[in-house]
Coordinates of N, CA, C and O in Angstrom, one line a residue:
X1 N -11.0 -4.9 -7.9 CA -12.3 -5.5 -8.2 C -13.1 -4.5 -9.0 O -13.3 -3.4 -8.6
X2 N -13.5 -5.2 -10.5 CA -14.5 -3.8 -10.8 C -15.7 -4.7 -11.3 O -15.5 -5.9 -11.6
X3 N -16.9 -4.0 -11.2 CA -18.1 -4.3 -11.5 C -18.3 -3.2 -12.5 O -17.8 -2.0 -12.6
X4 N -19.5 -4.2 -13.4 CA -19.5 -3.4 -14.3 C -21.5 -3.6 -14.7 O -22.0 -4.7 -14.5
X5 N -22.1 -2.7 -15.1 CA -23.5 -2.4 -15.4 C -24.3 -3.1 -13.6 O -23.9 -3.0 -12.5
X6 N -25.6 -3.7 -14.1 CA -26.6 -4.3 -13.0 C -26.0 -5.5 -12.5 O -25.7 -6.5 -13.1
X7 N -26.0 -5.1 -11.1 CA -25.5 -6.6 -10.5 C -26.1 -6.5 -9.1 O -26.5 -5.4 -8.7
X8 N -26.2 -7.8 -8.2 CA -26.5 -7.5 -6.6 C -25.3 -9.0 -6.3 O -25.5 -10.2 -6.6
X9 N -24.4 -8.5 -6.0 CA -23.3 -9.7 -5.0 C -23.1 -9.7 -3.8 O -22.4 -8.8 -3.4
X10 N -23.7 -10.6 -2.9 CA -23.5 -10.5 -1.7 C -22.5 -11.6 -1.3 O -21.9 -12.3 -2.1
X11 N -22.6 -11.7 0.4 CA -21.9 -12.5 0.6 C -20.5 -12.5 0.8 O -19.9 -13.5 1.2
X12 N -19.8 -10.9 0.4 CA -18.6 -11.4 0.4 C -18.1 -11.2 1.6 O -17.5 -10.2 1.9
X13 N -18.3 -12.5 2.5 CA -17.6 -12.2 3.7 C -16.4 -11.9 4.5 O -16.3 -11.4 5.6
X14 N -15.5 -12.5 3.5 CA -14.2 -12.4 3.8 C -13.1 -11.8 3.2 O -11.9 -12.0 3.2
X15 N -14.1 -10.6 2.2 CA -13.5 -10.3 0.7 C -12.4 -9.7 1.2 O -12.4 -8.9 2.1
X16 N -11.1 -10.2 0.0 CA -10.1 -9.8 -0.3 C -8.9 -10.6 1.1 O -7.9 -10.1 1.4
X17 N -9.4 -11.8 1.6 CA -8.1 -12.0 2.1 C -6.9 -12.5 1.7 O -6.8 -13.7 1.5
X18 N -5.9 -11.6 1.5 CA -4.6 -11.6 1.1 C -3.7 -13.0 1.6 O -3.2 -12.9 2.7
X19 N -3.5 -13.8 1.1 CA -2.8 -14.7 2.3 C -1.2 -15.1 1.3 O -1.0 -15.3 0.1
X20 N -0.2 -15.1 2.3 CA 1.4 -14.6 1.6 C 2.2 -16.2 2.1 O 2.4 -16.7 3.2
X21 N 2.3 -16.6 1.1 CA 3.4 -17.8 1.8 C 5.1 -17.7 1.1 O 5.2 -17.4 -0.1
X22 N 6.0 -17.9 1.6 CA 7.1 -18.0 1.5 C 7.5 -19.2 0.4 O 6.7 -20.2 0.3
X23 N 8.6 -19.2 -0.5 CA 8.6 -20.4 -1.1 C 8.9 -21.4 -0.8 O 8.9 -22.5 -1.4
X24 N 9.5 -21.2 0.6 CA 10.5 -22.6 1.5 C 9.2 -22.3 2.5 O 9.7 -22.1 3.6
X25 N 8.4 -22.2 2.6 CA 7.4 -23.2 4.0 C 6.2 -23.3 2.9 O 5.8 -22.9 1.8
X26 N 5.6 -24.5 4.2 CA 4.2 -25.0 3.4 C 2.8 -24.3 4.2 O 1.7 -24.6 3.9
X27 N 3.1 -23.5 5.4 CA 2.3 -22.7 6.2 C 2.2 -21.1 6.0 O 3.1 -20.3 6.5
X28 N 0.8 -20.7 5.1 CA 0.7 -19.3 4.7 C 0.1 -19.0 6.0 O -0.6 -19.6 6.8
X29 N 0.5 -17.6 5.9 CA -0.2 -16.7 6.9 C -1.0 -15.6 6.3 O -0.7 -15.1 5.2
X30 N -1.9 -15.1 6.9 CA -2.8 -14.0 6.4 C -2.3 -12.6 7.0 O -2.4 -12.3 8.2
X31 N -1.7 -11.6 6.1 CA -1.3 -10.2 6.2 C -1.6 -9.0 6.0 O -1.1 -7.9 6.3
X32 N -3.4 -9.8 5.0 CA -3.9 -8.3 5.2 C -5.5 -9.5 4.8 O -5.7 -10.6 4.3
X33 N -6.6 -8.4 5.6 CA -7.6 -9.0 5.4 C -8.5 -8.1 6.0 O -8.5 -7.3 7.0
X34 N -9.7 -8.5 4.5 CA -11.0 -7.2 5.3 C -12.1 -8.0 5.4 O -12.4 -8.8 4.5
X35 N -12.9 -7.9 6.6 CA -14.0 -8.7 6.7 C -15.1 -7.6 7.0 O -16.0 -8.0 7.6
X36 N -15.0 -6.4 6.7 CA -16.0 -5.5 6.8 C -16.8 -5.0 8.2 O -17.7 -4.2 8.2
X37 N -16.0 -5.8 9.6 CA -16.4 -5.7 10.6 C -17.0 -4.1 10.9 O -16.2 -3.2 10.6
X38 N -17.9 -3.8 11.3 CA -18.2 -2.7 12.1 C -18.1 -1.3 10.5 O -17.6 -0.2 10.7
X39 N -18.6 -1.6 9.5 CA -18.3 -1.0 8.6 C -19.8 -0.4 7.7 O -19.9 0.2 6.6
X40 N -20.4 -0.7 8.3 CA -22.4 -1.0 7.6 C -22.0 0.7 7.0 O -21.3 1.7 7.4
X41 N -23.0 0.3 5.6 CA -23.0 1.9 5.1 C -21.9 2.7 4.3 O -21.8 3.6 3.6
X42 N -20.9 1.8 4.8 CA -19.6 2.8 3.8 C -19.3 2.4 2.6 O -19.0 1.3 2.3
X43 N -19.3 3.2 1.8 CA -18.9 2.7 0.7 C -19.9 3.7 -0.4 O -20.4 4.8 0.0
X44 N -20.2 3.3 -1.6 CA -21.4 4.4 -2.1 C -22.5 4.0 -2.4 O -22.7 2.9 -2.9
X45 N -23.8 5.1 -2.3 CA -25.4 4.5 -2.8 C -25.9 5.9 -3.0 O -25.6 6.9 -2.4
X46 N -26.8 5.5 -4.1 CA -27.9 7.1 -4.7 C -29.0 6.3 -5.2 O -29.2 5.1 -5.1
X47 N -29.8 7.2 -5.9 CA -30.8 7.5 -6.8 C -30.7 8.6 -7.4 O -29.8 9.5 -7.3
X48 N -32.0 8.5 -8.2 CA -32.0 9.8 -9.1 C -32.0 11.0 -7.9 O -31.3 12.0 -8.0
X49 N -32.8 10.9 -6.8 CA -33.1 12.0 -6.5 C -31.8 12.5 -5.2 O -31.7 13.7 -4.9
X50 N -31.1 11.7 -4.7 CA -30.0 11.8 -4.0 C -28.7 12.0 -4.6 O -27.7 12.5 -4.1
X51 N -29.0 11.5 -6.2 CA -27.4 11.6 -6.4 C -26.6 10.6 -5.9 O -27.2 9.7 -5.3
X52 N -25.6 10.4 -6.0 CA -24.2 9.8 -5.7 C -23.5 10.2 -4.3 O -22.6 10.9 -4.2
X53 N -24.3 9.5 -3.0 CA -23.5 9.5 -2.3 C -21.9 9.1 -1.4 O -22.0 7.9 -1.0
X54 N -20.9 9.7 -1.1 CA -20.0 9.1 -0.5 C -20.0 8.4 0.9 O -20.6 9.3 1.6
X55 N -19.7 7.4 1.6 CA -19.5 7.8 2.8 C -18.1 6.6 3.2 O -18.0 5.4 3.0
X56 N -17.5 7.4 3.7 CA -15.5 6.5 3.4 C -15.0 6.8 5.5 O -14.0 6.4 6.0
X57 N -16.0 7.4 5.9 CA -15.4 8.1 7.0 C -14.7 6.3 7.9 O -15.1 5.1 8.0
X58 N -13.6 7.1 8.5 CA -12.6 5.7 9.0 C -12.0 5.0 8.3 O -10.9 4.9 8.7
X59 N -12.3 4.3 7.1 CA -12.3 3.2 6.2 C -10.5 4.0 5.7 O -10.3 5.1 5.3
X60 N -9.9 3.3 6.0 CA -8.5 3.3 5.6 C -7.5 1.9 4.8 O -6.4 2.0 4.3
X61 N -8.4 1.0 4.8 CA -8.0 -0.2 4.0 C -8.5 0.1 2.8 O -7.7 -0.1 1.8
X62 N -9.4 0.5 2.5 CA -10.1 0.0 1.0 C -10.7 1.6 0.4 O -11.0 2.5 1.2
X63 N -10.9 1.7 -0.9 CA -11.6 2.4 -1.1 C -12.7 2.1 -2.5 O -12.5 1.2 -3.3
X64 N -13.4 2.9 -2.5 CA -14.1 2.7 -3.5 C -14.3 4.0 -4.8 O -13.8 5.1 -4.5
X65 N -15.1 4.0 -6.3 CA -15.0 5.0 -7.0 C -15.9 4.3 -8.4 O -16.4 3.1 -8.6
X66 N -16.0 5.4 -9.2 CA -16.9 5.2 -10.2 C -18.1 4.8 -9.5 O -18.4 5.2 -8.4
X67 N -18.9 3.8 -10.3 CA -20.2 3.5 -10.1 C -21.3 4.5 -10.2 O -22.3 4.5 -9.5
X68 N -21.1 5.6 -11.4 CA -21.9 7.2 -11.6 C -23.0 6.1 -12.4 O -22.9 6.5 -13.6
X69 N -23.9 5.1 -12.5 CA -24.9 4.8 -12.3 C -25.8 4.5 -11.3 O -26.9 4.0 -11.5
X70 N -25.3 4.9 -10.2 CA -26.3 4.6 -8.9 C -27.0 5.6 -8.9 O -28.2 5.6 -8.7
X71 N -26.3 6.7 -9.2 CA -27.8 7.8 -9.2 C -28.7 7.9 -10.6 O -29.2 9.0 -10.8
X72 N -29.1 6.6 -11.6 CA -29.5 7.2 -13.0 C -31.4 6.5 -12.3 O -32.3 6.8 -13.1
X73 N -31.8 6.0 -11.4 CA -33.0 6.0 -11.5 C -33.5 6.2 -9.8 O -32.7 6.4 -8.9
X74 N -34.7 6.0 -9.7 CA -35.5 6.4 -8.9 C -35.6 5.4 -7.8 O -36.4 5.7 -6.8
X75 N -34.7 4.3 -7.9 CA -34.7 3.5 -6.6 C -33.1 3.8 -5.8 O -32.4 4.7 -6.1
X76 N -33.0 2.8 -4.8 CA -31.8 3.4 -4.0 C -31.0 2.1 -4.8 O -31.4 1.1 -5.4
X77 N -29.4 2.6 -4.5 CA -28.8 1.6 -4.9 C -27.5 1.6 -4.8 O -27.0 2.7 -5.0
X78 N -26.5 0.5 -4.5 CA -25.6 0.7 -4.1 C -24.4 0.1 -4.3 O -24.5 -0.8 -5.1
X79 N -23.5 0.2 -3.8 CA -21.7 -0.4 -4.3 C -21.3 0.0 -2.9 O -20.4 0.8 -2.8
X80 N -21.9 -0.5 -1.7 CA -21.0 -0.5 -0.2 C -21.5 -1.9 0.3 O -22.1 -2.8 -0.2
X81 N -20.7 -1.6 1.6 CA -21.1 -2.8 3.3 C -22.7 -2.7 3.5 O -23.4 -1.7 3.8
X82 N -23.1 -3.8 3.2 CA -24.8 -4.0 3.4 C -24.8 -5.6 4.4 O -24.3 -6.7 4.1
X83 N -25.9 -5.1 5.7 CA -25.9 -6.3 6.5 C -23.9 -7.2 6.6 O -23.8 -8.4 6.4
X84 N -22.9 -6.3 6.9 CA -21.8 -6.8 7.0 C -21.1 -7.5 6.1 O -20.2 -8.2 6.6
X85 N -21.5 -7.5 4.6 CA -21.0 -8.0 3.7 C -20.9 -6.8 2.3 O -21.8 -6.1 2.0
X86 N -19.6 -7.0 1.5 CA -19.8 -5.8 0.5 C -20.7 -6.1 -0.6 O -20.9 -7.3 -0.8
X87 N -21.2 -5.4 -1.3 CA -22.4 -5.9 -2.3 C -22.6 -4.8 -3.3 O -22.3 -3.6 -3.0
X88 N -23.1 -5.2 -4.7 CA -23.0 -3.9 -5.4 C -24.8 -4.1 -6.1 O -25.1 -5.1 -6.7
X89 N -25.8 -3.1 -6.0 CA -27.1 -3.1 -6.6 C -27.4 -2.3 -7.6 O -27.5 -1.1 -7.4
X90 N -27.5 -2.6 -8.8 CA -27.3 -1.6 -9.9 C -26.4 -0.8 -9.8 O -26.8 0.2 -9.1
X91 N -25.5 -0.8 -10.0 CA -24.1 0.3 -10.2 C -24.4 0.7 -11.5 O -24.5 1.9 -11.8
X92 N -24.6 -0.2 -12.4 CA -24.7 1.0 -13.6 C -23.5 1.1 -14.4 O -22.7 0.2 -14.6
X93 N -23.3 2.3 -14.9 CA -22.0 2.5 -15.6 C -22.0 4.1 -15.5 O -22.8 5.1 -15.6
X94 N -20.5 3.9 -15.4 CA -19.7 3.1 -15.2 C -19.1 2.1 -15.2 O -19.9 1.2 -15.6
X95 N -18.0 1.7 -15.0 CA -17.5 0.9 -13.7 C -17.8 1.4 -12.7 O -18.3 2.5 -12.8
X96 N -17.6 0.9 -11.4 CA -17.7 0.5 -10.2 C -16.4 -0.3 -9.7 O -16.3 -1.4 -10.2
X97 N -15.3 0.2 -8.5 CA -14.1 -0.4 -8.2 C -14.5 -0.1 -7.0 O -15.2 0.7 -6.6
X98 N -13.7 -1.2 -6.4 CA -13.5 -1.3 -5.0 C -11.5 -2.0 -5.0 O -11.2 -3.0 -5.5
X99 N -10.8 -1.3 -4.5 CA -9.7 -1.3 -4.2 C -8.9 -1.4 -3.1 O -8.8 -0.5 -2.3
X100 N -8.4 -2.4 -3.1 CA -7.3 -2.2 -1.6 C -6.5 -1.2 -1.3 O -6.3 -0.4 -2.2
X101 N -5.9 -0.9 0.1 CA -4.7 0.1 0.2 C -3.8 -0.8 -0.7 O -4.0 -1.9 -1.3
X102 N -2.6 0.1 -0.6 CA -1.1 -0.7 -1.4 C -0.6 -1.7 0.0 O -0.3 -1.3 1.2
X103 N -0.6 -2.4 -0.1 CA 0.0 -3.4 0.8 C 1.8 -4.3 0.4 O 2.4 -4.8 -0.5
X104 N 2.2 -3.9 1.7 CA 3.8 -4.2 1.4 C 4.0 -5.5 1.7 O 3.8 -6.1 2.7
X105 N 4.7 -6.0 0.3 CA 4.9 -7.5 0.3 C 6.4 -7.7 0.3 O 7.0 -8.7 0.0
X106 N 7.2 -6.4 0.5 CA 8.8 -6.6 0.4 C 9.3 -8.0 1.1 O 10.2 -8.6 0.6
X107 N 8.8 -8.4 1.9 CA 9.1 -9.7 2.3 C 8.8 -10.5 2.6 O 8.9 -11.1 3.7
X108 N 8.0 -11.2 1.0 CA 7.1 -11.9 1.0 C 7.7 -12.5 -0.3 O 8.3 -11.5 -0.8
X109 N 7.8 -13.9 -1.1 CA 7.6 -14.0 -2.3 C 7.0 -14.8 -3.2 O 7.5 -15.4 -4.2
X110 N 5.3 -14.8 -2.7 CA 4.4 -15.2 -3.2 C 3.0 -14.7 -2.6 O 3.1 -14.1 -1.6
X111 N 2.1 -14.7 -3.1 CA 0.9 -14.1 -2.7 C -0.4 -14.5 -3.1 O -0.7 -14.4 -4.3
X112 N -1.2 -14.9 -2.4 CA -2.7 -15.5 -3.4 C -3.8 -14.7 -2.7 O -3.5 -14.1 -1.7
X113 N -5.0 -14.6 -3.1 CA -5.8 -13.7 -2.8 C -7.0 -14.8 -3.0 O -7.3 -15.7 -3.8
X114 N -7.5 -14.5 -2.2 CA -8.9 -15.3 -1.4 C -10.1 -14.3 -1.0 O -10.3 -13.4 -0.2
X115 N -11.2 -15.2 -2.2 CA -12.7 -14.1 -1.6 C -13.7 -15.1 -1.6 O -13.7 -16.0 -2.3
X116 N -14.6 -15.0 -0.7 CA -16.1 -15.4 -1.0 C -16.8 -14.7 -1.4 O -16.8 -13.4 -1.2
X117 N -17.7 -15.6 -2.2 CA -18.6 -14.8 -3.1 C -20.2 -15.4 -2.9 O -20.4 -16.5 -3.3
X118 N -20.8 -15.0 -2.6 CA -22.5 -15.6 -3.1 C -23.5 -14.5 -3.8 O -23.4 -13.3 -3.6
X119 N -24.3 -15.0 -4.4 CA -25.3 -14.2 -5.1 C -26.4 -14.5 -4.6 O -26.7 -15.6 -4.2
X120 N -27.2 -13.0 -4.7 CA -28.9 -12.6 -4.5 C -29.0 -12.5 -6.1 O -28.3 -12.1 -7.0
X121 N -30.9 -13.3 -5.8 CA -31.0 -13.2 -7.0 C -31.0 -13.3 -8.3 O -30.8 -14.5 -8.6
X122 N -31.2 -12.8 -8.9 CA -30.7 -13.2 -10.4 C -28.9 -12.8 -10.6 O -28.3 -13.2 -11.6
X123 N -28.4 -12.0 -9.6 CA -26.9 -12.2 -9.7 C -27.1 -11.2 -10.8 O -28.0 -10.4 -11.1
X124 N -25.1 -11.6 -11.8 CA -25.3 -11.0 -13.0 C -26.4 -10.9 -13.9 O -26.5 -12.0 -14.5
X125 N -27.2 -10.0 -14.4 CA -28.0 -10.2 -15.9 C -27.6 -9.4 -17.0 O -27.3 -8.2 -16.9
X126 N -27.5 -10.2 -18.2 CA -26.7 -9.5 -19.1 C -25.7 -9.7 -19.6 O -24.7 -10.0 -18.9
X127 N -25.6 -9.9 -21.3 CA -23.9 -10.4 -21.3 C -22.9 -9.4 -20.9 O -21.8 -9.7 -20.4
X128 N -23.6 -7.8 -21.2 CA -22.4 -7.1 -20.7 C -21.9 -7.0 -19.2 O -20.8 -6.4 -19.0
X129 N -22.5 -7.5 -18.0 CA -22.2 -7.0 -16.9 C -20.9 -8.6 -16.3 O -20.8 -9.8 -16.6
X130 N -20.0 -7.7 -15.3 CA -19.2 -8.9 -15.2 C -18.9 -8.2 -13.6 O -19.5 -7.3 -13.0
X131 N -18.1 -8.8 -13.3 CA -17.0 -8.7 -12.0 C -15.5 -9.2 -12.3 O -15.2 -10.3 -12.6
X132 N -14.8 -8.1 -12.2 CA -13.5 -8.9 -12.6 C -12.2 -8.9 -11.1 O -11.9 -7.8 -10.7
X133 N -11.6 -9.8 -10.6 CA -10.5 -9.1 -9.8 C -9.2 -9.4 -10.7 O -8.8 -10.2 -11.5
X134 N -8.6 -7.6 -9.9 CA -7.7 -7.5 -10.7 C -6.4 -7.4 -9.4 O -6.6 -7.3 -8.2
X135 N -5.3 -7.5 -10.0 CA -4.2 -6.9 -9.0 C -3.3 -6.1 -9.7 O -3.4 -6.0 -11.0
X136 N -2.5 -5.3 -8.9 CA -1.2 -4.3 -9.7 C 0.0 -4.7 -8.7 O -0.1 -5.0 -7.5
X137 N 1.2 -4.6 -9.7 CA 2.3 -4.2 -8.4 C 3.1 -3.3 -8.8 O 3.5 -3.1 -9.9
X138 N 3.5 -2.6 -7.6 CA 4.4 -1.5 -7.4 C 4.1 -0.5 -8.8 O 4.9 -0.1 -9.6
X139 N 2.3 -0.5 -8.6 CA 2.1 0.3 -9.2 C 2.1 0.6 -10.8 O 2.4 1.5 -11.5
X140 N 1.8 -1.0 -11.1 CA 2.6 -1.6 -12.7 C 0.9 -1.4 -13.0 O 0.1 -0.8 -12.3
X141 N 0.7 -2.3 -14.3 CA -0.5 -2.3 -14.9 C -1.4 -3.5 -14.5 O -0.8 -4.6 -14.4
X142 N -2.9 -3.5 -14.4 CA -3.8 -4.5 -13.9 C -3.5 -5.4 -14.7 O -3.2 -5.4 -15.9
X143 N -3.8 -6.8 -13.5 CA -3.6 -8.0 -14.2 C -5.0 -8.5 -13.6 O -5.4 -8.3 -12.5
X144 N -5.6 -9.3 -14.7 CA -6.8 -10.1 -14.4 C -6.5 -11.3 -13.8 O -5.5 -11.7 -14.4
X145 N -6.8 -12.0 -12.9 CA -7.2 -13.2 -11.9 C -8.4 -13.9 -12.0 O -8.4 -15.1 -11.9
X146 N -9.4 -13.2 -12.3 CA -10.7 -13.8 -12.1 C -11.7 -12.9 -12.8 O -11.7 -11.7 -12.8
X147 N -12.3 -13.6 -13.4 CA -13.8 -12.8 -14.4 C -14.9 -13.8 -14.0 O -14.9 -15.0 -13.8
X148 N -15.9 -12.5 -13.8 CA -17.3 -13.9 -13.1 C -18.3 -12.8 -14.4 O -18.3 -11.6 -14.3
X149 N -18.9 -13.4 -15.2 CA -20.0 -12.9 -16.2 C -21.5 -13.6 -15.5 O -21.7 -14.1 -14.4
X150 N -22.2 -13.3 -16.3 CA -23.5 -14.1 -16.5 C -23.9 -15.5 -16.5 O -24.7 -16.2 -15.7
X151 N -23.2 -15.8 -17.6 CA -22.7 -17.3 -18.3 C -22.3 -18.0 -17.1 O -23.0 -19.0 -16.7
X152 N -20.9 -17.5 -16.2 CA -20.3 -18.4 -14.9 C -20.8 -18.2 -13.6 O -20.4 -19.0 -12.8
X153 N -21.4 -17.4 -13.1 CA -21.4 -17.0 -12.2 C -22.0 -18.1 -11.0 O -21.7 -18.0 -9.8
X154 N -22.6 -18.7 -11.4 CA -23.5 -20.1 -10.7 C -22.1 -21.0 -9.9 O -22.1 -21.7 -8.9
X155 N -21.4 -20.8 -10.7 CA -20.1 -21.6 -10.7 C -19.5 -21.0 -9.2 O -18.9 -21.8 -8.4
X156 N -19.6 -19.8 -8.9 CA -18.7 -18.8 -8.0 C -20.1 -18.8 -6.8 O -19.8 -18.3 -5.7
X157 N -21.0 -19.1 -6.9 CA -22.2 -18.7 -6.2 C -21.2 -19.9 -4.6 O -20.4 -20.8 -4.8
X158 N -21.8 -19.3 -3.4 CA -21.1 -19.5 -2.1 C -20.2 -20.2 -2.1 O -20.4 -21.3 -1.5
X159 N -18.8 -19.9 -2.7 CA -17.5 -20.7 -2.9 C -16.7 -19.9 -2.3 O -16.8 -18.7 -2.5
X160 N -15.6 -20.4 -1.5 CA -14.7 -19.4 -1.3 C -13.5 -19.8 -2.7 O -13.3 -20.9 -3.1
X161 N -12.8 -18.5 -3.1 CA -12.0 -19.0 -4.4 C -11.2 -18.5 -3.9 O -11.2 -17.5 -3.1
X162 N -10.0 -19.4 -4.7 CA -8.1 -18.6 -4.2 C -8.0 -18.4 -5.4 O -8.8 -18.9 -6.3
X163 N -6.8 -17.6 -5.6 CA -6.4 -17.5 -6.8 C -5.2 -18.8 -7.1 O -5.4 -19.9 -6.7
X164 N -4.2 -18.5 -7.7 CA -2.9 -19.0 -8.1 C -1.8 -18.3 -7.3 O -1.8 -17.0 -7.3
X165 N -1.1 -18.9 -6.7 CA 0.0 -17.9 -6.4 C 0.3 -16.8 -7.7 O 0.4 -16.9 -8.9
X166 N 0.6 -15.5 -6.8 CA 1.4 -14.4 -7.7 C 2.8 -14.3 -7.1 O 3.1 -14.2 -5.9
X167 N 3.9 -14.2 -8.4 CA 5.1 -13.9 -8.0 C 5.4 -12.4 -7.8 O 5.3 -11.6 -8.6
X168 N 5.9 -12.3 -6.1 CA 5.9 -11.0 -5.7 C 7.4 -10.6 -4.9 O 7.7 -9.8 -4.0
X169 N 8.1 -11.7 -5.8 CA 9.8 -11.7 -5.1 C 10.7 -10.5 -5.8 O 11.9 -10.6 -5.6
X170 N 10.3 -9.6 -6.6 CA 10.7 -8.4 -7.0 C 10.4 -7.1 -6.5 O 11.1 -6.1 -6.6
X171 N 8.9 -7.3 -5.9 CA 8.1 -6.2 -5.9 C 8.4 -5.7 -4.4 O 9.4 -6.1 -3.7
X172 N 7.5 -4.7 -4.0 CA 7.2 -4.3 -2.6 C 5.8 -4.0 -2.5 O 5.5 -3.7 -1.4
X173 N 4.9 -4.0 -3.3 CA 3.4 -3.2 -3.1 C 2.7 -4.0 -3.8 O 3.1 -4.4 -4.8
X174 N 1.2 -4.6 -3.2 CA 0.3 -5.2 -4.2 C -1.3 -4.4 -3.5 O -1.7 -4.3 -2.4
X175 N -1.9 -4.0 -5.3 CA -2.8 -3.6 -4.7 C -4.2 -4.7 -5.4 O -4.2 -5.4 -6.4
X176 N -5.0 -4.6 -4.6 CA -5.8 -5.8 -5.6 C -7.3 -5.0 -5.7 O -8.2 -5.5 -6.4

C-alpha cells in the first residue's frame, strides 16, 4: 500500500484481508488477515516539533516506512492505527508504505486481496496525491491492483473491494 502527499483514510477495517482459494473449490478461506485489533498508536506520527516518530513494538504482521512528511509542519500527523482503523493524515512526501509480512502461499494457487476503505473528509486533495495497492511475489517487482486518486475516490468511499484473483501456483511468498 503506498500513499502518497495529503491524505486522511479511514475506515480501513479489515485492511488487507488476504483470502486464497484453490482452483478446484468454490469455498475461499481467509489465511492471513489484519484487523488492527488491540494495535491503537502503532505505526508512525510527528510534527515539526516531534519529528518522526516510530512506534512498531509487538506488530509482527505489517510494517510501515517513509512518510518523512509527517514531521514538515506544526500539527500532529500520522500514517498508523487511529480509533482501531489504519489511516494516514498528511503524510507528506514522501511516500508513505504500509506492507505486509511475506506470507506463504506454497499451497495455494490463487489469491485475492480484500480491503475496506472509507474516507474523512475531503479524503484525497490534489491531483498528485493517490493510494495505490501493490503486491510482490517471491520477492519479484510491484505489481499495481488498485489506484484510488482524487478524481475516484468517492467511488471506494465505505466499499469493501476485492481484487481479481492473482496467479500464485508458481510462487511461495506474497507480500502486498
Amino acid at each position: 500500500l503506498r500513499l502518497a502527499d495529503t491524505m486522511k483514510l479511514s475506515k480501513l477495517t479489515t485492511l488487507f484481508s488476504i483470502i486464497l482459494t484453490t482452483a478446484l473449490s468454490s469455498q475461499a478461506a481467509t489465511v492471513w488477515l489484519e484487523d488492527f485489533s488491540g494495535q491503537e498508536g502503532k505505526g508512525l506520527h510527528g510534527d515539526s516539533t516531534l519529528g518522526i516518530v516510530t512506534n512498531m513494538d509487538g506488530i509482527t504482521k505489517w510494517s510501515v516506512s517513509g512518510a518523512g512528511g509527517l514531521g514538515s509542519d506544526g500539527s500532529l500527523n500520522w500514517w498508523m492505527v487511529t480509533n482501531g482503523v489504519f489511516e494516514g493524515q498528511d503524510v507528506g512526501t514522501p511516500i508513505g508504505y504500509w506492507e505486509t509480512e511475506s506470507i506463504d502461499v506454497s499451497s495455494e494457487t490463487a489469491v485475492e486481496v480484500q480491503m475496506d476503505f472509507g474516507k474523512v473528509g475531503d479524503g484525497l486533495t490534489g491531483s498528485g496525491n493517490y493510494l495505490k495497492v501493490l503486491y510482490r511475489l517471491n520477492d519479484g517487482s510491484d505489481q499495481q491492483i488498485l489506484g484510488i486518486t482524487s478524481a475516484n475516490q468517492d467511488t471506494y468511499d465505505g466499499v469493501t473491494w476485492t481484487s481479481s484473483f492473482i496467479d500464485v501456483s508458481s510462487v511461495t511468498s506474497i507480500i502486498v
